[in-house]
Short mmCIF file of N, CA and C in Angstrom, two decimals:
data_model
loop_
_atom_site.label_atom_id
_atom_site.label_comp_id
_atom_site.label_asym_id
_atom_site.label_seq_id
_atom_site.Cartn_x
_atom_site.Cartn_y
_atom_site.Cartn_z
N UNK A 1 78.92 157.24 64.44
CA UNK A 1 80.44 157.38 64.35
C UNK A 1 80.69 158.79 65.02
N UNK A 2 81.81 158.79 65.69
CA UNK A 2 82.18 160.09 66.32
C UNK A 2 82.99 160.96 65.14
N UNK A 3 82.46 162.12 64.87
CA UNK A 3 83.14 162.80 63.65
C UNK A 3 84.56 163.34 64.02
N UNK A 4 84.89 163.37 65.35
CA UNK A 4 86.21 163.83 65.70
C UNK A 4 87.21 162.65 65.61
N UNK A 5 86.87 161.46 66.15
CA UNK A 5 87.78 160.43 66.16
C UNK A 5 87.67 159.42 64.95
N UNK A 6 86.44 159.60 64.24
CA UNK A 6 86.18 158.80 63.17
C UNK A 6 86.15 157.32 63.66
N UNK A 7 85.70 157.12 64.88
CA UNK A 7 85.48 155.74 65.38
C UNK A 7 84.15 155.57 65.94
N UNK A 8 83.70 154.36 66.05
CA UNK A 8 82.42 154.03 66.55
C UNK A 8 82.51 153.88 68.01
N UNK A 9 81.58 154.41 68.78
CA UNK A 9 81.62 154.20 70.25
C UNK A 9 81.25 152.75 70.52
N UNK A 10 81.80 152.25 71.52
CA UNK A 10 81.61 150.80 72.00
C UNK A 10 80.18 150.41 72.40
N UNK A 11 79.39 151.58 72.73
CA UNK A 11 78.10 151.15 73.10
C UNK A 11 77.16 150.93 71.92
N UNK A 12 77.57 151.19 70.70
CA UNK A 12 76.55 151.08 69.55
C UNK A 12 76.96 149.74 68.93
N UNK A 13 75.85 149.27 68.36
CA UNK A 13 75.95 147.95 67.58
C UNK A 13 76.90 148.09 66.50
N UNK A 14 77.08 149.18 65.83
CA UNK A 14 78.04 149.27 64.75
C UNK A 14 79.41 149.17 65.19
N UNK A 15 79.70 149.34 66.49
CA UNK A 15 81.10 149.17 66.96
C UNK A 15 81.62 148.00 66.70
N UNK A 16 80.89 146.88 66.72
CA UNK A 16 81.25 145.45 66.50
C UNK A 16 80.60 144.99 65.14
N UNK A 17 81.20 145.07 64.05
CA UNK A 17 80.58 144.77 62.78
C UNK A 17 80.34 143.33 62.55
N UNK A 18 79.69 142.66 63.45
CA UNK A 18 79.42 141.27 63.06
C UNK A 18 78.07 140.78 63.91
N UNK A 19 77.41 139.86 63.35
CA UNK A 19 76.17 139.59 63.95
C UNK A 19 76.54 138.45 65.03
N UNK A 20 75.50 138.02 65.79
CA UNK A 20 75.71 137.09 66.95
C UNK A 20 76.26 135.77 66.41
N UNK A 21 75.98 135.33 65.23
CA UNK A 21 76.38 134.13 64.85
C UNK A 21 77.90 134.05 64.59
N UNK A 22 78.49 135.12 64.09
CA UNK A 22 79.99 135.22 63.84
C UNK A 22 80.73 135.73 65.07
N UNK A 23 80.13 136.13 66.17
CA UNK A 23 80.81 136.74 67.31
C UNK A 23 81.44 135.56 68.01
N UNK A 24 82.71 135.79 68.59
CA UNK A 24 83.37 134.77 69.43
C UNK A 24 82.80 135.07 70.94
N UNK A 25 82.30 133.89 71.44
CA UNK A 25 81.78 134.13 72.92
C UNK A 25 82.99 134.28 73.83
N UNK A 26 82.65 134.89 74.88
CA UNK A 26 83.73 135.07 76.10
C UNK A 26 83.79 133.69 76.70
N UNK A 27 85.03 133.31 76.76
CA UNK A 27 85.34 131.97 77.40
C UNK A 27 84.98 131.96 78.88
N UNK A 28 84.37 130.95 79.33
CA UNK A 28 83.93 130.83 80.79
C UNK A 28 85.15 130.36 81.60
N UNK A 29 85.29 131.01 82.76
CA UNK A 29 86.36 130.53 83.70
C UNK A 29 86.10 129.21 84.26
N UNK A 30 87.10 128.39 84.28
CA UNK A 30 87.01 127.10 84.82
C UNK A 30 87.81 126.93 86.20
N UNK A 31 87.25 126.56 87.23
CA UNK A 31 87.99 126.37 88.45
C UNK A 31 89.04 125.41 88.27
N UNK A 32 90.10 125.38 89.29
CA UNK A 32 91.07 124.47 89.11
C UNK A 32 90.64 123.02 89.39
N UNK A 33 91.41 122.06 88.65
CA UNK A 33 90.91 120.71 88.69
C UNK A 33 90.61 120.07 90.15
N UNK A 34 91.49 120.32 91.03
CA UNK A 34 91.32 119.69 92.42
C UNK A 34 89.97 120.21 92.94
N UNK A 35 89.75 121.46 92.91
CA UNK A 35 88.46 122.05 93.40
C UNK A 35 87.25 121.56 92.60
N UNK A 36 87.34 121.27 91.34
CA UNK A 36 86.29 120.69 90.68
C UNK A 36 85.98 119.14 91.04
N UNK A 37 87.14 118.55 91.26
CA UNK A 37 86.96 117.16 91.67
C UNK A 37 86.47 117.04 93.03
N UNK A 38 86.94 118.03 93.97
CA UNK A 38 86.28 118.01 95.35
C UNK A 38 84.76 118.16 95.39
N UNK A 39 84.47 119.15 94.60
CA UNK A 39 82.94 119.40 94.56
C UNK A 39 82.11 118.38 93.90
N UNK A 40 82.82 117.70 92.86
CA UNK A 40 82.16 116.60 92.16
C UNK A 40 81.92 115.39 93.16
N UNK A 41 83.02 115.24 93.97
CA UNK A 41 82.77 114.19 94.98
C UNK A 41 81.68 114.45 96.10
N UNK A 42 81.60 115.78 96.40
CA UNK A 42 80.52 116.00 97.38
C UNK A 42 79.15 115.96 96.69
N UNK A 43 79.03 116.23 95.43
CA UNK A 43 77.82 115.95 94.66
C UNK A 43 77.43 114.47 94.58
N UNK A 44 78.47 113.77 94.10
CA UNK A 44 78.23 112.43 93.69
C UNK A 44 78.92 111.42 94.50
N UNK A 45 79.44 111.68 95.68
CA UNK A 45 80.17 110.83 96.55
C UNK A 45 79.48 109.61 97.09
N UNK A 46 78.06 109.78 97.08
CA UNK A 46 77.26 108.72 97.71
C UNK A 46 77.37 107.56 96.59
N UNK A 47 77.70 107.77 95.46
CA UNK A 47 77.86 106.72 94.42
C UNK A 47 78.93 105.75 94.75
N UNK A 48 80.04 106.26 95.44
CA UNK A 48 81.03 105.41 95.93
C UNK A 48 80.74 104.45 96.98
N UNK A 49 79.66 104.69 97.74
CA UNK A 49 79.36 103.63 98.83
C UNK A 49 79.05 102.32 98.41
N UNK A 50 78.02 102.19 97.42
CA UNK A 50 77.84 100.84 97.01
C UNK A 50 79.06 100.25 96.27
N UNK A 51 79.88 100.99 95.47
CA UNK A 51 81.10 100.48 94.95
C UNK A 51 82.08 99.97 96.09
N UNK A 52 82.05 100.70 97.08
CA UNK A 52 82.94 100.26 98.25
C UNK A 52 82.53 99.02 98.86
N UNK A 53 81.23 98.82 99.00
CA UNK A 53 80.63 97.68 99.54
C UNK A 53 80.90 96.38 98.70
N UNK A 54 80.69 96.67 97.34
CA UNK A 54 80.98 95.43 96.38
C UNK A 54 82.40 94.99 96.38
N UNK A 55 83.39 96.08 96.63
CA UNK A 55 84.79 95.61 96.72
C UNK A 55 84.99 94.88 97.93
N UNK A 56 84.37 95.41 99.03
CA UNK A 56 84.66 94.72 100.35
C UNK A 56 84.07 93.42 100.33
N UNK A 57 82.96 93.09 99.72
CA UNK A 57 82.48 91.75 99.63
C UNK A 57 83.22 90.88 98.82
N UNK A 58 83.77 91.40 97.61
CA UNK A 58 84.35 90.53 96.62
C UNK A 58 85.76 90.31 97.07
N UNK A 59 86.39 91.09 97.79
CA UNK A 59 87.80 90.88 98.21
C UNK A 59 88.02 89.95 99.37
N UNK A 60 86.87 89.62 99.97
CA UNK A 60 87.12 88.58 101.15
C UNK A 60 87.40 89.31 102.43
N UNK A 61 87.25 90.63 102.50
CA UNK A 61 87.54 91.30 103.77
C UNK A 61 86.35 90.90 104.77
N UNK A 62 85.29 90.39 104.45
CA UNK A 62 84.17 90.10 105.45
C UNK A 62 84.65 88.90 106.21
N UNK A 63 85.47 87.96 105.62
CA UNK A 63 85.94 86.83 106.41
C UNK A 63 86.83 87.25 107.54
N UNK A 64 87.70 88.34 107.26
CA UNK A 64 88.46 88.82 108.43
C UNK A 64 87.60 89.46 109.52
N UNK A 65 86.45 89.86 109.25
CA UNK A 65 85.48 90.33 110.30
C UNK A 65 85.13 89.35 111.27
N UNK A 66 84.84 88.09 110.72
CA UNK A 66 84.65 87.07 111.67
C UNK A 66 85.80 86.59 112.51
N UNK A 67 86.95 86.67 111.99
CA UNK A 67 88.24 86.42 112.72
C UNK A 67 88.35 87.37 113.76
N UNK A 68 88.16 88.67 113.45
CA UNK A 68 88.44 89.71 114.49
C UNK A 68 87.34 89.63 115.59
N UNK A 69 86.13 89.27 115.28
CA UNK A 69 85.08 89.05 116.30
C UNK A 69 85.48 87.87 117.20
N UNK A 70 85.99 86.77 116.68
CA UNK A 70 86.42 85.61 117.54
C UNK A 70 87.54 86.12 118.38
N UNK A 71 88.54 86.86 117.94
CA UNK A 71 89.66 87.32 118.75
C UNK A 71 89.20 88.25 119.81
N UNK A 72 88.26 89.10 119.40
CA UNK A 72 87.67 89.99 120.47
C UNK A 72 86.95 89.38 121.56
N UNK A 73 86.26 88.13 121.18
CA UNK A 73 85.53 87.43 122.09
C UNK A 73 86.56 86.68 123.12
N UNK A 74 87.68 86.16 122.57
CA UNK A 74 88.73 85.62 123.39
C UNK A 74 89.35 86.62 124.43
N UNK A 75 89.56 87.65 123.83
CA UNK A 75 90.17 88.83 124.78
C UNK A 75 89.20 89.23 125.79
N UNK A 76 87.90 89.19 125.55
CA UNK A 76 86.86 89.47 126.44
C UNK A 76 86.89 88.53 127.60
N UNK A 77 86.98 87.20 127.24
CA UNK A 77 87.04 86.15 128.23
C UNK A 77 88.21 86.29 129.18
N UNK A 78 89.34 86.53 128.45
CA UNK A 78 90.54 86.68 129.21
C UNK A 78 90.59 87.81 130.24
N UNK A 79 90.07 89.04 129.74
CA UNK A 79 89.98 90.10 130.65
C UNK A 79 88.94 89.72 131.83
N UNK A 80 87.93 89.02 131.57
CA UNK A 80 86.94 88.82 132.56
C UNK A 80 87.61 87.79 133.65
N UNK A 81 88.33 86.89 133.15
CA UNK A 81 88.99 85.96 134.15
C UNK A 81 90.08 86.71 134.84
N UNK A 82 90.80 87.57 134.33
CA UNK A 82 91.84 88.36 134.97
C UNK A 82 91.06 89.31 136.12
N UNK A 83 90.04 89.82 135.79
CA UNK A 83 89.37 90.63 136.76
C UNK A 83 88.86 89.83 137.97
N UNK A 84 88.44 88.57 137.59
CA UNK A 84 87.91 87.70 138.74
C UNK A 84 89.04 87.21 139.55
N UNK A 85 90.22 87.14 139.05
CA UNK A 85 91.45 86.73 139.74
C UNK A 85 91.80 85.35 139.36
N UNK A 86 91.30 84.78 138.41
CA UNK A 86 91.77 83.41 137.98
C UNK A 86 93.00 83.31 137.37
N UNK A 87 93.47 84.58 136.67
CA UNK A 87 94.71 84.65 135.95
C UNK A 87 95.37 85.81 136.66
N UNK A 88 96.71 85.57 137.02
CA UNK A 88 97.45 86.80 137.51
C UNK A 88 97.95 87.46 136.39
N UNK A 89 97.97 88.84 136.42
CA UNK A 89 98.57 89.70 135.43
C UNK A 89 99.98 89.61 135.42
N UNK A 90 100.62 90.06 134.21
CA UNK A 90 102.03 89.98 134.14
C UNK A 90 102.84 91.15 134.66
N UNK A 91 102.15 91.99 135.50
CA UNK A 91 102.79 93.19 136.10
C UNK A 91 103.86 92.82 137.10
#
């Protein structure tokens, strides 16, 4: 104890008259929620890939892939015929 101020200096154990079990811990700073979610996705984002594939297969979007491939094949034939001169362009 300081005899002049009659107070305990902060560096002494007696300055805080409680043991560690009664002390209140300093609260930890938490980053903002969007930043935590962003870094969570960076750490665990690979978990979304199987989920995305399951949703893609279960929703029937794979059937659309076959239709798109057929349409692309038809367009390829049409462009090939146009380049050969079998079909005149609409220009």
